[in-house]
Amino acid sequence: MIRRALPLFAVLLTTVLVGAHAAPDHGEHLQLDRSAPAADSTVSTPAEIRLWFSQATQEDATSIRLVDGDGELVELGEVTPAEGRTVHSASVPGALAPGSYTVAWRTMAADGHVVRGDFSFAVASTR
Ligand SMILES: [Cu+2]
């Protein structure tokens, strides 16, 4: 009895798991549309890190971390939402030494999905 039920259970579980993620009313997941600095760009020290998402995030759900090439965290200002919480920015308080940097962001979409990503940019030497 149990043995016969197991395959059916597995099928049902798979259906539930796949179905949950592909629910027809869900639509697109939130994603990062663009950023400033842009991914893989080379810039002089930016005044801020700015992220444009494809949809609004939940309130106070967005974090932006900036890490330098040595893995050291660079302190940023508070994350500030704009444009109906689709745009988020954090100020860069000081000059950045030339080198590569990684932005790691995390947010929660209105549908409750936690979305995260990262990208890199470089700060050019000043001469
Ligand atoms: Cu989603």
Short mmCIF file of N, CA, C and O and ligand atoms in Angstrom, two decimals:
data_model
loop_
_atom_site.label_atom_id
_atom_site.label_comp_id
_atom_site.label_asym_id
_atom_site.label_seq_id
_atom_site.Cartn_x
_atom_site.Cartn_y
_atom_site.Cartn_z
N MET A 1 0.83 -1.21 0.00
CA MET A 1 0.00 0.00 0.00
C MET A 1 0.87 1.26 0.00
O MET A 1 0.77 2.12 -0.85
N ILE A 2 1.77 1.34 0.99
CA ILE A 2 2.67 2.49 1.08
C ILE A 2 3.58 2.55 -0.15
O ILE A 2 3.81 3.61 -0.72
N ARG A 3 4.06 1.37 -0.53
CA ARG A 3 4.98 1.30 -1.65
C ARG A 3 4.31 1.80 -2.94
O ARG A 3 4.92 2.47 -3.76
N ARG A 4 3.05 1.46 -3.08
CA ARG A 4 2.32 1.88 -4.28
C ARG A 4 2.01 3.38 -4.23
O ARG A 4 1.91 4.03 -5.26
N ALA A 5 1.86 3.89 -3.04
CA ALA A 5 1.50 5.31 -2.89
C ALA A 5 2.70 6.23 -3.12
O ALA A 5 2.53 7.38 -3.49
N LEU A 6 3.89 5.72 -2.87
CA LEU A 6 5.08 6.59 -2.95
C LEU A 6 5.27 7.26 -4.31
O LEU A 6 5.49 8.48 -4.35
N PRO A 7 5.22 6.49 -5.40
CA PRO A 7 5.43 7.16 -6.70
C PRO A 7 4.39 8.25 -6.95
O PRO A 7 4.73 9.32 -7.46
N LEU A 8 3.16 7.98 -6.56
CA LEU A 8 2.10 8.98 -6.74
C LEU A 8 2.42 10.23 -5.91
O LEU A 8 2.29 11.36 -6.37
N PHE A 9 2.88 9.97 -4.68
CA PHE A 9 3.24 11.09 -3.81
C PHE A 9 4.35 11.93 -4.45
O PHE A 9 4.30 13.16 -4.46
N ALA A 10 5.35 11.24 -5.02
CA ALA A 10 6.48 11.94 -5.65
C ALA A 10 5.98 12.80 -6.81
O ALA A 10 6.42 13.94 -6.98
N VAL A 11 5.07 12.25 -7.58
CA VAL A 11 4.53 13.00 -8.72
C VAL A 11 3.78 14.23 -8.23
O VAL A 11 3.94 15.33 -8.75
N LEU A 12 2.98 14.03 -7.19
CA LEU A 12 2.20 15.15 -6.65
C LEU A 12 3.12 16.23 -6.09
O LEU A 12 2.93 17.41 -6.32
N LEU A 13 4.15 15.79 -5.35
CA LEU A 13 5.08 16.74 -4.75
C LEU A 13 5.79 17.54 -5.84
O LEU A 13 5.91 18.76 -5.75
N THR A 14 6.23 16.85 -6.88
CA THR A 14 6.90 17.53 -7.99
C THR A 14 5.97 18.55 -8.62
O THR A 14 6.37 19.68 -8.91
N THR A 15 4.73 18.16 -8.80
CA THR A 15 3.75 19.06 -9.40
C THR A 15 3.57 20.31 -8.55
O THR A 15 3.54 21.43 -9.04
N VAL A 16 3.50 20.08 -7.22
CA VAL A 16 3.33 21.21 -6.31
C VAL A 16 4.53 22.14 -6.38
O VAL A 16 4.40 23.36 -6.48
N LEU A 17 5.74 21.56 -6.34
CA LEU A 17 6.95 22.38 -6.32
C LEU A 17 7.12 23.15 -7.62
O LEU A 17 7.40 24.34 -7.62
N VAL A 18 6.94 22.46 -8.73
CA VAL A 18 7.09 23.13 -10.02
C VAL A 18 5.96 24.13 -10.21
O VAL A 18 6.18 25.25 -10.65
N GLY A 19 4.76 23.72 -9.83
CA GLY A 19 3.60 24.59 -9.99
C GLY A 19 3.72 25.87 -9.20
O GLY A 19 3.33 26.93 -9.66
N ALA A 20 4.30 25.77 -8.00
CA ALA A 20 4.41 26.95 -7.14
C ALA A 20 5.27 28.02 -7.80
O ALA A 20 5.02 29.20 -7.67
N HIS A 21 6.28 27.57 -8.52
CA HIS A 21 7.20 28.54 -9.10
C HIS A 21 6.71 29.04 -10.46
O HIS A 21 7.11 30.09 -10.92
N ALA A 22 5.85 28.27 -11.08
CA ALA A 22 5.39 28.64 -12.41
C ALA A 22 3.92 29.03 -12.41
O ALA A 22 3.24 28.89 -13.40
N ALA A 23 3.46 29.47 -11.24
CA ALA A 23 2.05 29.85 -11.13
C ALA A 23 1.71 30.88 -12.20
O ALA A 23 2.44 31.86 -12.35
N PRO A 24 0.62 30.67 -12.92
CA PRO A 24 0.33 31.54 -14.05
C PRO A 24 0.06 32.99 -13.64
O PRO A 24 0.32 33.90 -14.41
N ASP A 25 -0.40 33.19 -12.39
CA ASP A 25 -0.70 34.57 -11.98
C ASP A 25 0.53 35.27 -11.42
O ASP A 25 0.46 36.41 -11.01
N HIS A 26 1.64 34.56 -11.39
CA HIS A 26 2.82 35.14 -10.75
C HIS A 26 3.49 36.18 -11.63
O HIS A 26 3.95 37.21 -11.15
N GLY A 27 3.59 35.94 -12.90
CA GLY A 27 4.26 36.89 -13.77
C GLY A 27 5.76 36.82 -13.62
O GLY A 27 6.29 35.83 -13.16
N GLU A 28 6.41 37.87 -14.01
CA GLU A 28 7.87 37.92 -13.99
C GLU A 28 8.40 38.13 -12.59
O GLU A 28 7.81 38.85 -11.80
N HIS A 29 9.53 37.51 -12.28
CA HIS A 29 10.22 37.83 -11.04
C HIS A 29 10.88 39.19 -11.16
O HIS A 29 11.24 39.63 -12.24
N LEU A 30 11.07 39.78 -10.00
CA LEU A 30 11.84 41.03 -9.97
C LEU A 30 13.25 40.75 -10.45
O LEU A 30 13.83 39.72 -10.15
N GLN A 31 13.78 41.67 -11.23
CA GLN A 31 15.18 41.55 -11.64
C GLN A 31 15.82 42.93 -11.69
O GLN A 31 15.13 43.94 -11.70
N LEU A 32 17.13 42.93 -11.73
CA LEU A 32 17.86 44.18 -11.86
C LEU A 32 17.90 44.56 -13.33
O LEU A 32 18.41 43.82 -14.16
N ASP A 33 17.32 45.71 -13.66
CA ASP A 33 17.33 46.17 -15.05
C ASP A 33 18.65 46.82 -15.41
O ASP A 33 19.23 46.56 -16.46
N ARG A 34 19.11 47.72 -14.54
CA ARG A 34 20.40 48.37 -14.80
C ARG A 34 20.91 48.97 -13.52
O ARG A 34 20.21 48.98 -12.50
N SER A 35 22.12 49.47 -13.58
CA SER A 35 22.74 50.03 -12.39
C SER A 35 23.68 51.15 -12.79
O SER A 35 24.06 51.28 -13.95
N ALA A 36 24.02 51.96 -11.81
CA ALA A 36 25.06 52.96 -11.97
C ALA A 36 25.96 52.88 -10.74
O ALA A 36 25.45 53.02 -9.63
N PRO A 37 27.25 52.63 -10.90
CA PRO A 37 27.92 52.32 -12.16
C PRO A 37 27.32 51.07 -12.82
O PRO A 37 26.81 50.20 -12.14
N ALA A 38 27.42 51.03 -14.13
CA ALA A 38 26.94 49.85 -14.86
C ALA A 38 27.85 48.66 -14.59
O ALA A 38 29.04 48.83 -14.28
N ALA A 39 27.29 47.47 -14.71
CA ALA A 39 28.08 46.25 -14.55
C ALA A 39 29.24 46.26 -15.54
O ALA A 39 29.07 46.61 -16.71
N ASP A 40 30.40 45.89 -15.05
CA ASP A 40 31.61 45.75 -15.87
C ASP A 40 32.10 47.06 -16.48
O ASP A 40 32.86 47.04 -17.45
N SER A 41 31.66 48.17 -15.92
CA SER A 41 32.15 49.46 -16.43
C SER A 41 33.37 49.91 -15.63
O SER A 41 33.65 49.39 -14.55
N THR A 42 34.09 50.87 -16.20
CA THR A 42 35.20 51.49 -15.49
C THR A 42 34.87 52.96 -15.33
O THR A 42 34.51 53.64 -16.30
N VAL A 43 34.94 53.43 -14.09
CA VAL A 43 34.46 54.79 -13.78
C VAL A 43 35.46 55.46 -12.85
O VAL A 43 36.39 54.83 -12.33
N SER A 44 35.27 56.78 -12.63
CA SER A 44 35.92 57.40 -11.50
C SER A 44 34.98 57.22 -10.31
O SER A 44 33.85 56.75 -10.49
N THR A 45 35.41 57.56 -9.12
CA THR A 45 34.59 57.29 -7.93
C THR A 45 33.16 57.76 -8.13
O THR A 45 32.92 58.94 -8.39
N PRO A 46 32.19 56.86 -8.02
CA PRO A 46 30.79 57.26 -8.16
C PRO A 46 30.31 57.94 -6.87
O PRO A 46 30.79 57.62 -5.79
N ALA A 47 29.38 58.87 -7.00
CA ALA A 47 28.81 59.51 -5.83
C ALA A 47 27.88 58.57 -5.08
O ALA A 47 27.63 58.71 -3.89
N GLU A 48 27.35 57.59 -5.82
CA GLU A 48 26.41 56.65 -5.22
C GLU A 48 26.36 55.38 -6.06
O GLU A 48 26.83 55.35 -7.21
N ILE A 49 25.79 54.35 -5.44
CA ILE A 49 25.45 53.12 -6.17
C ILE A 49 23.93 53.17 -6.36
O ILE A 49 23.19 53.35 -5.39
N ARG A 50 23.49 53.05 -7.60
CA ARG A 50 22.05 53.15 -7.88
C ARG A 50 21.59 51.93 -8.66
O ARG A 50 22.25 51.51 -9.62
N LEU A 51 20.48 51.37 -8.21
CA LEU A 51 19.94 50.15 -8.83
C LEU A 51 18.53 50.40 -9.35
O LEU A 51 17.70 50.97 -8.63
N TRP A 52 18.26 49.98 -10.56
CA TRP A 52 16.91 50.07 -11.15
C TRP A 52 16.35 48.66 -11.25
O TRP A 52 16.89 47.82 -12.01
N PHE A 53 15.29 48.40 -10.50
CA PHE A 53 14.65 47.08 -10.54
C PHE A 53 13.47 47.11 -11.49
O PHE A 53 12.89 48.16 -11.78
N SER A 54 13.08 45.93 -11.94
CA SER A 54 11.98 45.80 -12.89
C SER A 54 10.62 45.98 -12.24
O SER A 54 9.61 46.13 -12.92
N GLN A 55 10.58 45.94 -10.90
CA GLN A 55 9.32 46.13 -10.19
C GLN A 55 9.62 46.63 -8.78
O GLN A 55 10.77 46.64 -8.35
N ALA A 56 8.59 47.05 -8.10
CA ALA A 56 8.76 47.61 -6.76
C ALA A 56 9.19 46.54 -5.77
O ALA A 56 8.80 45.38 -5.88
N THR A 57 9.99 46.95 -4.81
CA THR A 57 10.39 46.06 -3.73
C THR A 57 9.48 46.30 -2.53
O THR A 57 8.73 47.27 -2.49
N GLN A 58 9.58 45.42 -1.57
CA GLN A 58 8.91 45.69 -0.29
C GLN A 58 9.68 46.76 0.45
O GLN A 58 10.86 47.00 0.19
N GLU A 59 9.00 47.36 1.41
CA GLU A 59 9.60 48.47 2.16
C GLU A 59 10.77 47.96 3.00
O GLU A 59 10.69 46.90 3.62
N ASP A 60 11.84 48.74 3.02
CA ASP A 60 13.02 48.43 3.85
C ASP A 60 13.58 47.04 3.60
O ASP A 60 14.09 46.40 4.51
N ALA A 61 13.46 46.56 2.39
CA ALA A 61 13.87 45.18 2.10
C ALA A 61 15.14 45.12 1.27
O ALA A 61 15.63 44.03 0.98
N THR A 62 15.67 46.28 0.91
CA THR A 62 16.80 46.29 -0.03
C THR A 62 18.10 46.58 0.69
O THR A 62 18.19 47.54 1.47
N SER A 63 19.10 45.76 0.45
CA SER A 63 20.43 46.06 0.96
C SER A 63 21.40 46.12 -0.21
O SER A 63 21.24 45.43 -1.21
N ILE A 64 22.37 47.01 -0.07
CA ILE A 64 23.41 47.17 -1.09
C ILE A 64 24.75 47.13 -0.36
O ILE A 64 24.99 47.92 0.56
N ARG A 65 25.59 46.21 -0.77
CA ARG A 65 26.92 46.10 -0.16
C ARG A 65 27.97 46.33 -1.24
O ARG A 65 27.85 45.84 -2.36
N LEU A 66 28.98 47.06 -0.87
CA LEU A 66 30.10 47.33 -1.78
C LEU A 66 31.36 46.72 -1.17
O LEU A 66 31.69 46.99 -0.01
N VAL A 67 32.01 45.89 -1.94
CA VAL A 67 33.21 45.19 -1.45
C VAL A 67 34.35 45.48 -2.41
O VAL A 67 34.18 45.42 -3.64
N ASP A 68 35.50 45.81 -1.86
CA ASP A 68 36.64 46.12 -2.74
C ASP A 68 37.37 44.84 -3.16
O ASP A 68 36.97 43.73 -2.80
N GLY A 69 38.42 45.00 -3.94
CA GLY A 69 39.13 43.86 -4.51
C GLY A 69 39.80 42.97 -3.48
O GLY A 69 40.11 41.81 -3.76
N ASP A 70 40.00 43.50 -2.27
CA ASP A 70 40.58 42.69 -1.19
C ASP A 70 39.50 42.03 -0.35
O ASP A 70 39.80 41.42 0.68
N GLY A 71 38.25 42.22 -0.74
CA GLY A 71 37.16 41.63 0.03
C GLY A 71 36.73 42.48 1.21
O GLY A 71 35.95 42.03 2.05
N GLU A 72 37.26 43.71 1.29
CA GLU A 72 36.90 44.60 2.40
C GLU A 72 35.60 45.33 2.08
O GLU A 72 35.41 45.84 0.97
N LEU A 73 34.73 45.39 3.08
CA LEU A 73 33.46 46.08 2.93
C LEU A 73 33.70 47.59 2.92
O LEU A 73 34.41 48.12 3.78
N VAL A 74 33.13 48.28 1.94
CA VAL A 74 33.21 49.74 1.88
C VAL A 74 31.88 50.27 2.42
O VAL A 74 30.81 49.90 1.93
N GLU A 75 31.98 51.12 3.43
CA GLU A 75 30.74 51.61 4.05
C GLU A 75 30.00 52.56 3.11
O GLU A 75 30.60 53.47 2.54
N LEU A 76 28.72 52.31 2.97
CA LEU A 76 27.86 53.16 2.14
C LEU A 76 26.85 53.88 3.00
O LEU A 76 26.62 53.49 4.15
N GLY A 77 26.24 54.90 2.44
CA GLY A 77 25.14 55.55 3.13
C GLY A 77 23.92 54.64 3.15
O GLY A 77 23.92 53.54 2.58
N GLU A 78 22.88 55.11 3.81
CA GLU A 78 21.65 54.33 3.90
C GLU A 78 21.02 54.13 2.53
O GLU A 78 21.10 55.02 1.68
N VAL A 79 20.38 53.00 2.33
CA VAL A 79 19.69 52.74 1.08
C VAL A 79 18.42 53.60 1.02
O VAL A 79 17.61 53.59 1.94
N THR A 80 18.32 54.37 -0.05
CA THR A 80 17.21 55.29 -0.20
C THR A 80 16.36 54.90 -1.40
O THR A 80 16.88 54.80 -2.52
N PRO A 81 15.07 54.64 -1.18
CA PRO A 81 14.20 54.26 -2.29
C PRO A 81 13.68 55.48 -3.04
O PRO A 81 13.58 56.57 -2.47
N ALA A 82 13.34 55.30 -4.29
CA ALA A 82 12.74 56.35 -5.11
C ALA A 82 11.84 55.69 -6.15
O ALA A 82 11.88 54.47 -6.35
N GLU A 83 11.05 56.51 -6.80
CA GLU A 83 10.18 56.04 -7.89
C GLU A 83 9.40 54.79 -7.51
O GLU A 83 9.47 53.76 -8.18
N GLY A 84 8.64 54.92 -6.42
CA GLY A 84 7.78 53.81 -6.02
C GLY A 84 8.55 52.56 -5.65
O GLY A 84 8.08 51.45 -5.88
N ARG A 85 9.73 52.76 -5.04
CA ARG A 85 10.60 51.66 -4.59
C ARG A 85 11.04 50.76 -5.75
O ARG A 85 11.30 49.58 -5.56
N THR A 86 11.15 51.29 -6.94
CA THR A 86 11.77 50.53 -8.02
C THR A 86 13.24 50.91 -8.16
O THR A 86 14.03 50.14 -8.71
N VAL A 87 13.60 52.08 -7.67
CA VAL A 87 14.98 52.56 -7.73
C VAL A 87 15.51 52.68 -6.31
O VAL A 87 14.81 53.18 -5.43
N HIS A 88 16.72 52.19 -6.09
CA HIS A 88 17.33 52.28 -4.77
C HIS A 88 18.77 52.74 -4.93
O HIS A 88 19.48 52.27 -5.82
N SER A 89 19.17 53.65 -4.04
CA SER A 89 20.54 54.13 -4.12
C SER A 89 21.15 54.23 -2.73
O SER A 89 20.44 54.34 -1.73
N ALA A 90 22.47 54.15 -2.70
CA ALA A 90 23.23 54.33 -1.47
C ALA A 90 24.45 55.16 -1.82
O ALA A 90 25.15 54.87 -2.80
N SER A 91 24.69 56.19 -1.02
CA SER A 91 25.79 57.09 -1.34
C SER A 91 27.13 56.44 -1.03
O SER A 91 27.25 55.61 -0.13
N VAL A 92 28.13 56.83 -1.80
CA VAL A 92 29.51 56.43 -1.55
C VAL A 92 30.17 57.61 -0.85
O VAL A 92 30.37 58.65 -1.46
N PRO A 93 30.47 57.47 0.43
CA PRO A 93 30.89 58.64 1.22
C PRO A 93 32.23 59.23 0.82
O PRO A 93 32.43 60.43 0.93
N GLY A 94 33.16 58.43 0.36
CA GLY A 94 34.49 58.96 0.09
C GLY A 94 35.03 58.51 -1.24
O GLY A 94 34.36 57.79 -1.99
N ALA A 95 36.25 58.93 -1.53
CA ALA A 95 36.89 58.51 -2.77
C ALA A 95 37.23 57.03 -2.68
O ALA A 95 37.60 56.53 -1.62
N LEU A 96 37.09 56.34 -3.78
CA LEU A 96 37.45 54.93 -3.84
C LEU A 96 38.83 54.79 -4.47
O LEU A 96 39.13 55.43 -5.49
N ALA A 97 39.65 53.97 -3.87
CA ALA A 97 40.96 53.69 -4.44
C ALA A 97 40.77 52.98 -5.78
O ALA A 97 39.81 52.24 -5.96
N PRO A 98 41.67 53.22 -6.73
CA PRO A 98 41.56 52.50 -8.01
C PRO A 98 41.55 50.99 -7.77
O PRO A 98 42.22 50.50 -6.86
N GLY A 99 40.79 50.28 -8.57
CA GLY A 99 40.73 48.83 -8.42
C GLY A 99 39.34 48.33 -8.75
O GLY A 99 38.49 49.09 -9.21
N SER A 100 39.13 47.06 -8.50
CA SER A 100 37.84 46.47 -8.83
C SER A 100 36.96 46.40 -7.59
O SER A 100 37.46 46.25 -6.47
N TYR A 101 35.68 46.52 -7.82
CA TYR A 101 34.70 46.52 -6.73
C TYR A 101 33.53 45.64 -7.13
O TYR A 101 33.21 45.51 -8.32
N THR A 102 32.91 45.04 -6.13
CA THR A 102 31.72 44.23 -6.37
C THR A 102 30.56 44.81 -5.57
O THR A 102 30.71 45.14 -4.39
N VAL A 103 29.44 44.96 -6.24
CA VAL A 103 28.20 45.38 -5.58
C VAL A 103 27.35 44.12 -5.39
O VAL A 103 27.08 43.40 -6.35
N ALA A 104 26.99 43.84 -4.16
CA ALA A 104 26.10 42.71 -3.86
C ALA A 104 24.80 43.28 -3.31
O ALA A 104 24.81 44.01 -2.33
N TRP A 105 23.73 42.98 -3.98
CA TRP A 105 22.43 43.53 -3.55
C TRP A 105 21.46 42.40 -3.24
O TRP A 105 21.62 41.27 -3.71
N ARG A 106 20.49 42.75 -2.45
CA ARG A 106 19.46 41.78 -2.05
C ARG A 106 18.20 42.57 -1.80
O ARG A 106 18.23 43.65 -1.23
N THR A 107 17.08 42.03 -2.22
CA THR A 107 15.82 42.71 -1.95
C THR A 107 14.69 41.68 -1.90
O THR A 107 14.90 40.49 -2.15
N MET A 108 13.52 42.14 -1.53
CA MET A 108 12.34 41.28 -1.55
C MET A 108 11.28 41.96 -2.40
O MET A 108 10.92 43.11 -2.17
N ALA A 109 10.81 41.22 -3.39
CA ALA A 109 9.80 41.77 -4.29
C ALA A 109 8.45 41.82 -3.59
O ALA A 109 8.25 41.21 -2.54
N ALA A 110 7.53 42.52 -4.20
CA ALA A 110 6.18 42.63 -3.64
C ALA A 110 5.54 41.25 -3.50
O ALA A 110 4.72 41.03 -2.61
N ASP A 111 5.92 40.30 -4.35
CA ASP A 111 5.34 38.95 -4.27
C ASP A 111 6.00 38.09 -3.19
O ASP A 111 5.67 36.92 -3.04
N GLY A 112 6.96 38.68 -2.46
CA GLY A 112 7.57 37.97 -1.35
C GLY A 112 8.83 37.20 -1.72
O GLY A 112 9.48 36.64 -0.84
N HIS A 113 9.18 37.17 -2.99
CA HIS A 113 10.39 36.47 -3.38
C HIS A 113 11.63 37.29 -3.04
O HIS A 113 11.69 38.47 -3.38
N VAL A 114 12.57 36.65 -2.39
CA VAL A 114 13.86 37.28 -2.14
C VAL A 114 14.71 37.12 -3.39
O VAL A 114 14.83 36.03 -3.92
N VAL A 115 15.24 38.22 -3.86
CA VAL A 115 16.06 38.20 -5.06
C VAL A 115 17.39 38.85 -4.72
O VAL A 115 17.43 39.86 -4.00
N ARG A 116 18.46 38.28 -5.21
CA ARG A 116 19.77 38.86 -4.95
C ARG A 116 20.65 38.72 -6.18
O ARG A 116 20.37 37.90 -7.07
N GLY A 117 21.68 39.53 -6.21
CA GLY A 117 22.60 39.45 -7.33
C GLY A 117 23.84 40.26 -7.02
O GLY A 117 23.93 40.92 -5.99
N ASP A 118 24.80 40.20 -7.90
CA ASP A 118 25.98 41.03 -7.75
C ASP A 118 26.57 41.34 -9.11
O ASP A 118 26.27 40.66 -10.09
N PHE A 119 27.33 42.40 -9.14
CA PHE A 119 28.03 42.78 -10.36
C PHE A 119 29.28 43.54 -9.96
O PHE A 119 29.42 43.97 -8.80
N SER A 120 30.17 43.69 -10.90
CA SER A 120 31.43 44.36 -10.59
C SER A 120 31.62 45.58 -11.47
O SER A 120 31.04 45.70 -12.55
N PHE A 121 32.39 46.50 -10.98
CA PHE A 121 32.85 47.63 -11.78
C PHE A 121 34.26 47.96 -11.32
O PHE A 121 34.74 47.44 -10.30
N ALA A 122 34.94 48.80 -12.07
CA ALA A 122 36.30 49.18 -11.71
C ALA A 122 36.39 50.68 -11.56
O ALA A 122 35.71 51.44 -12.26
N VAL A 123 37.22 51.10 -10.63
CA VAL A 123 37.54 52.52 -10.50
C VAL A 123 38.91 52.72 -11.12
O VAL A 123 39.88 52.04 -10.76
N ALA A 124 38.94 53.62 -12.10
CA ALA A 124 40.18 53.88 -12.82
C ALA A 124 41.13 54.70 -11.96
O ALA A 124 40.70 55.46 -11.08
N SER A 125 42.41 54.55 -12.20
CA SER A 125 43.37 55.41 -11.53
C SER A 125 43.18 56.82 -12.09
O SER A 125 42.71 57.00 -13.22
N THR A 126 43.51 57.82 -11.31
CA THR A 126 43.13 59.20 -11.65
C THR A 126 44.05 59.85 -12.68
O THR A 126 43.92 61.01 -12.99
N ARG A 127 45.04 59.12 -13.18
CA ARG A 127 45.88 59.71 -14.22
C ARG A 127 46.14 58.73 -15.35
O ARG A 127 45.78 57.58 -15.23
CU CU B 1 8.65 36.26 -7.86
#
